[in-house]
Amino acid sequence: ILIVNSHKGVIIVEPNTLVSSTTLVQALWCARKAVLSEKFRVPQINISMTLGTVCHELFQSVLRRQPKIVSPAWLLAEFRRVILPKLILDLVILDVTIEQFEAQLKPYLTNITTWMRTFLPAPYGNNTPLSDGNKISDIEDIEMNIWSNGVGIKGKIDVALRTAKNRVIPLELKTGKSSYSIDHHAQVLMYTVLISELEDGKLDSGVLLYLKDGTETTVTPSVADLKGILQTRNGMATFSRALNIESFPEPKLETRFCGKCQFSRHCTVLQKLAPTKSMLISEEMEKFTDNSTLHLTEKELEYSKQWLEWTFMEWKADRKRKNMEGIFMEKPKQRFVI
């Protein structure tokens, strides 16, 4: 007999339906936005995201190439040689000159250099213990992809570190200012779970590194946090398996952040089309929905409903064609062919 209660154990629903760690983290804030951002991907280019991408590439480039001396000058040269040629069009769209972009990039280069010299093992650094007390012995992997039907999650870990105690821990890079973020901590927690699936099942801590100010934070797994995250994952897997207007995740009760959400129009149209009482909705959200869709006629709403139903049909057909859930039912050799 297996006992699952508030103190131990958790049931994973639809384990072969893998929810990405990014979608799962977004769902902790707003499940509806998480689904919309996954299904209605909108290309975005802004200076913060571009800086983040560049910093990730440079950090990982150091670990891959392992130069004899890591310095801001080496990182800047690497940026100009490898990354800048691919970035020109984005800078034009952003209306930012190369000089302006490099001026914003340089503080990050200093922090990357400091971290490398402090924590990497000799001869690259001083091998100072991380915030969780672990010393790095090697780089296990970079952009480590893990798919686990044990917990029904998939994720890509920025850097997997091998410690002196022969344990593997995740290092997650963030380019914003250091702050306590539930999203960031939840993401690292999921990575610790994924790594434990590959290792011996034991949960180790993970590390968050904020490159803007060089702050490093240890993320220690707790039963309560993990159960909450995995319960959210179960909900997302259920929505993913049977996605339609009636079963769409419920909106938030408060609307103070909805006005700035890039998916507010999608969300309110969906809400307007939802059958009465099929979703719990606050009076505040109902008013926000009415105001946001006031400009749409009944005919336009009817077309929107038809278009959404077609879109749901396309998603289901694509899902059936790919049959990614079935990959775990195949033998390892057959999975490789797939």
XYZ file of C-alpha atoms in Angstrom, residues 26-327:
302
model
C 4.613 30.847 -15.448
C 1.599 28.808 -14.331
C 2.453 29.456 -10.689
C 1.550 33.088 -11.379
C -1.173 32.663 -14.001
C -2.026 29.301 -15.547
C -3.952 30.924 -18.376
C -1.028 33.131 -19.389
C 1.263 30.084 -19.292
C -0.926 28.217 -21.792
C -1.422 31.263 -24.013
C 2.299 32.066 -24.129
C 3.043 28.475 -25.133
C 0.306 28.187 -27.751
C 0.295 31.761 -29.134
C 4.003 32.499 -29.215
C 4.685 36.139 -29.981
C 8.221 37.031 -31.168
C 9.647 39.597 -28.792
C 12.770 41.700 -29.051
C 13.735 44.109 -26.309
C 17.017 45.267 -24.864
C 16.693 43.245 -21.639
C 16.017 39.966 -23.429
C 18.826 40.610 -25.902
C 21.288 41.356 -23.106
C 20.161 38.196 -21.344
C 20.730 36.043 -24.410
C 24.190 37.517 -24.999
C 25.238 37.051 -21.348
C 24.106 33.429 -21.388
C 26.079 32.761 -24.567
C 29.226 34.419 -23.228
C 29.048 32.618 -19.872
C 28.660 29.281 -21.613
C 31.347 30.146 -24.158
C 33.897 30.532 -21.347
C 32.980 27.100 -19.975
C 33.203 25.490 -23.409
C 36.411 27.133 -24.647
C 38.173 27.403 -21.274
C 40.584 30.242 -22.127
C 43.808 30.448 -20.115
C 42.807 33.853 -18.764
C 39.193 34.984 -18.373
C 38.800 38.754 -18.505
C 36.249 41.369 -19.578
C 38.487 42.060 -22.589
C 38.373 38.391 -23.654
C 34.584 38.309 -23.255
C 34.148 41.515 -25.258
C 36.366 40.155 -28.038
C 34.344 36.928 -28.040
C 31.128 38.953 -28.279
C 32.434 40.940 -31.252
C 33.800 37.872 -33.014
C 30.984 35.355 -32.539
C 27.757 37.001 -31.357
C 27.674 40.515 -32.814
C 27.424 39.445 -36.492
C 24.190 37.564 -35.636
C 22.876 40.462 -33.559
C 23.077 43.368 -36.004
C 19.476 43.095 -37.232
C 18.125 42.983 -33.663
C 20.089 46.120 -32.756
C 18.661 47.896 -35.801
C 15.124 46.930 -34.737
C 15.849 48.146 -31.198
C 17.370 51.365 -32.559
C 20.472 50.769 -30.438
C 24.017 51.353 -31.671
C 26.807 48.839 -31.102
C 28.523 51.313 -28.764
C 25.341 51.777 -26.697
C 24.789 48.031 -26.438
C 28.384 47.350 -25.402
C 28.149 50.059 -22.733
C 25.205 48.192 -21.173
C 26.956 44.842 -21.596
C 30.285 45.691 -19.925
C 29.095 45.544 -16.261
C 27.904 41.986 -16.913
C 31.292 41.052 -18.349
C 32.983 42.178 -15.143
C 30.618 40.083 -13.005
C 31.038 37.015 -15.223
C 34.820 37.351 -14.951
C 34.673 37.711 -11.158
C 32.494 34.610 -10.791
C 34.726 32.514 -13.051
C 37.911 33.535 -11.248
C 36.336 32.925 -7.851
C 34.498 29.619 -8.217
C 35.980 27.622 -11.105
C 38.590 25.005 -10.194
C 42.284 25.577 -10.917
C 43.868 26.648 -13.182
C 40.901 28.859 -14.169
C 39.815 30.052 -10.724
C 40.352 29.861 -6.968
C 37.757 27.106 -6.431
C 36.044 29.026 -3.620
C 32.983 27.158 -2.241
C 29.608 28.172 -3.678
C 26.921 29.676 -1.452
C 25.702 26.160 -0.581
C 29.193 25.088 0.531
C 29.928 22.948 -2.529
C 33.119 23.265 -4.545
C 33.031 22.851 -8.320
C 35.150 19.968 -9.613
C 33.976 19.971 -13.239
C 31.335 21.164 -15.687
C 28.940 18.256 -16.149
C 26.975 19.769 -19.048
C 25.890 23.018 -20.698
C 22.297 23.553 -21.879
C 21.457 20.170 -20.365
C 18.175 18.831 -21.760
C 16.257 16.476 -19.472
C 12.906 14.851 -20.245
C 11.403 12.934 -17.337
C 8.165 10.982 -17.376
C 8.825 10.212 -13.725
C 7.576 13.679 -12.803
C 6.125 14.675 -16.188
C 8.460 17.635 -16.709
C 11.077 18.648 -19.268
C 13.678 21.366 -18.865
C 16.911 22.820 -20.182
C 19.461 23.606 -17.469
C 21.844 26.495 -18.196
C 24.826 24.769 -16.558
C 25.075 21.478 -14.655
C 27.976 21.489 -12.186
C 29.804 18.439 -10.845
C 30.826 19.111 -7.245
C 33.775 17.847 -5.221
C 31.326 15.495 -3.449
C 30.565 13.950 -6.865
C 27.049 15.387 -6.956
C 25.461 17.191 -9.915
C 23.701 20.494 -9.173
C 21.996 23.024 -11.482
C 23.275 26.560 -12.003
C 20.599 28.898 -13.364
C 21.669 32.235 -14.843
C 19.515 35.357 -14.531
C 20.372 38.772 -15.927
C 18.044 40.898 -13.804
C 18.735 42.315 -10.361
C 18.889 39.856 -7.502
C 15.614 39.527 -5.625
C 13.546 36.798 -4.047
C 11.492 35.521 -6.962
C 9.138 32.584 -6.546
C 9.447 31.935 -10.286
C 13.242 31.728 -10.183
C 13.301 29.501 -7.113
C 10.622 27.206 -8.553
C 12.580 26.830 -11.779
C 15.725 25.745 -9.937
C 13.677 23.394 -7.744
C 12.371 21.686 -10.875
C 15.915 21.306 -12.173
C 17.019 19.658 -8.931
C 14.147 17.184 -9.329
C 15.082 16.455 -12.955
C 18.733 15.876 -12.051
C 17.726 13.588 -9.177
C 15.848 11.474 -11.728
C 19.134 10.918 -13.589
C 21.178 10.308 -10.460
C 20.216 8.337 -7.337
C 16.919 10.046 -6.524
C 18.391 12.258 -3.807
C 17.550 15.958 -3.995
C 20.465 18.376 -3.812
C 20.401 22.155 -3.685
C 20.652 24.360 -6.764
C 22.263 27.724 -7.398
C 20.847 30.956 -8.835
C 23.365 33.445 -10.220
C 22.237 37.010 -10.949
C 24.738 38.380 -13.450
C 23.690 42.014 -13.113
C 25.106 42.325 -9.585
C 26.965 39.020 -9.234
C 24.735 37.807 -6.394
C 24.518 34.064 -5.887
C 21.644 32.332 -4.071
C 21.238 28.759 -2.881
C 17.883 27.102 -3.553
C 17.181 24.263 -1.119
C 14.330 21.859 -1.934
C 11.454 21.600 0.528
C 8.619 19.071 0.491
C 5.885 21.721 0.689
C 7.272 23.733 -2.243
C 7.797 20.667 -4.420
C 4.313 19.303 -3.756
C 2.762 22.653 -4.656
C 4.729 22.901 -7.891
C 3.953 19.317 -8.912
C 0.244 19.845 -8.206
C 0.351 22.853 -10.537
C 2.109 20.644 -13.087
C -0.735 18.104 -12.847
C -3.241 20.834 -13.626
C -1.255 22.003 -16.654
C -0.946 18.442 -17.974
C -4.701 18.007 -17.707
C -5.346 21.229 -19.641
C -2.789 20.176 -22.250
C -4.474 16.825 -22.839
C -7.970 18.230 -23.430
C -7.651 21.840 -24.452
C -10.808 23.655 -25.524
C -12.700 26.809 -24.643
C -14.636 25.085 -21.861
C -11.593 23.538 -20.167
C -9.211 26.484 -20.478
C -7.448 27.460 -17.220
C -9.383 29.946 -15.140
C -8.242 33.592 -15.152
C -6.856 35.377 -12.123
C -9.359 36.873 -9.719
C -7.546 40.230 -9.570
C -6.891 42.302 -12.686
C -4.297 44.858 -11.571
C -1.577 43.224 -13.701
C -3.821 42.128 -16.574
C -3.770 45.453 -18.408
C -0.029 45.125 -19.084
C -0.206 41.452 -20.087
C 0.605 40.817 -23.748
C -2.128 38.157 -23.839
C -4.903 40.215 -22.239
C -6.841 40.396 -25.534
C -6.600 36.625 -26.073
C -7.611 36.030 -22.461
C -10.645 38.302 -22.421
C -11.963 37.047 -25.761
C -11.676 33.490 -24.459
C -13.493 34.521 -21.312
C -16.240 36.208 -23.297
C -16.735 33.040 -25.344
C -16.697 30.644 -22.387
C -20.068 29.045 -21.574
C -21.797 30.569 -18.552
C -20.603 29.196 -15.218
C -17.993 26.942 -16.892
C -15.277 28.964 -15.160
C -14.979 30.683 -11.829
C -14.620 34.408 -12.436
C -14.593 37.363 -10.086
C -16.764 40.421 -10.553
C -13.587 42.428 -11.128
C -12.439 40.104 -13.934
C -15.908 40.080 -15.481
C -15.852 43.880 -15.659
C -12.332 43.853 -17.129
C -13.439 41.301 -19.745
C -16.476 43.377 -20.758
C -14.411 46.567 -21.079
C -11.684 44.821 -23.090
C -14.121 43.314 -25.598
C -16.541 46.242 -25.804
C -15.346 47.117 -29.324
C -16.178 43.641 -30.713
C -19.534 42.907 -32.343
C -21.429 39.634 -31.885
C -20.411 38.627 -35.401
C -16.739 39.253 -34.640
C -16.976 37.270 -31.407
C -18.618 34.405 -33.273
C -15.775 34.425 -35.799
C -13.252 34.444 -32.951
C -14.932 31.394 -31.466
C -14.807 29.543 -34.767
C -11.161 30.520 -35.310
C -10.225 29.306 -31.818
C -12.010 25.991 -32.356
C -10.048 25.497 -35.587
C -6.857 26.334 -33.727
C -7.639 23.787 -31.002
C -8.247 21.181 -33.717
C -4.851 21.976 -35.261
C -3.110 21.584 -31.895
C -4.794 18.226 -31.307
C -3.895 16.979 -34.806
C -0.298 18.117 -34.377
C -0.100 16.450 -30.979
C -1.468 13.205 -32.394
C 0.971 13.318 -35.325
C 4.036 13.880 -33.136
C 2.866 11.407 -30.468
C 5.578 12.566 -28.055
C 3.792 10.849 -25.160
C 4.285 7.513 -26.931
C 8.058 7.879 -27.023
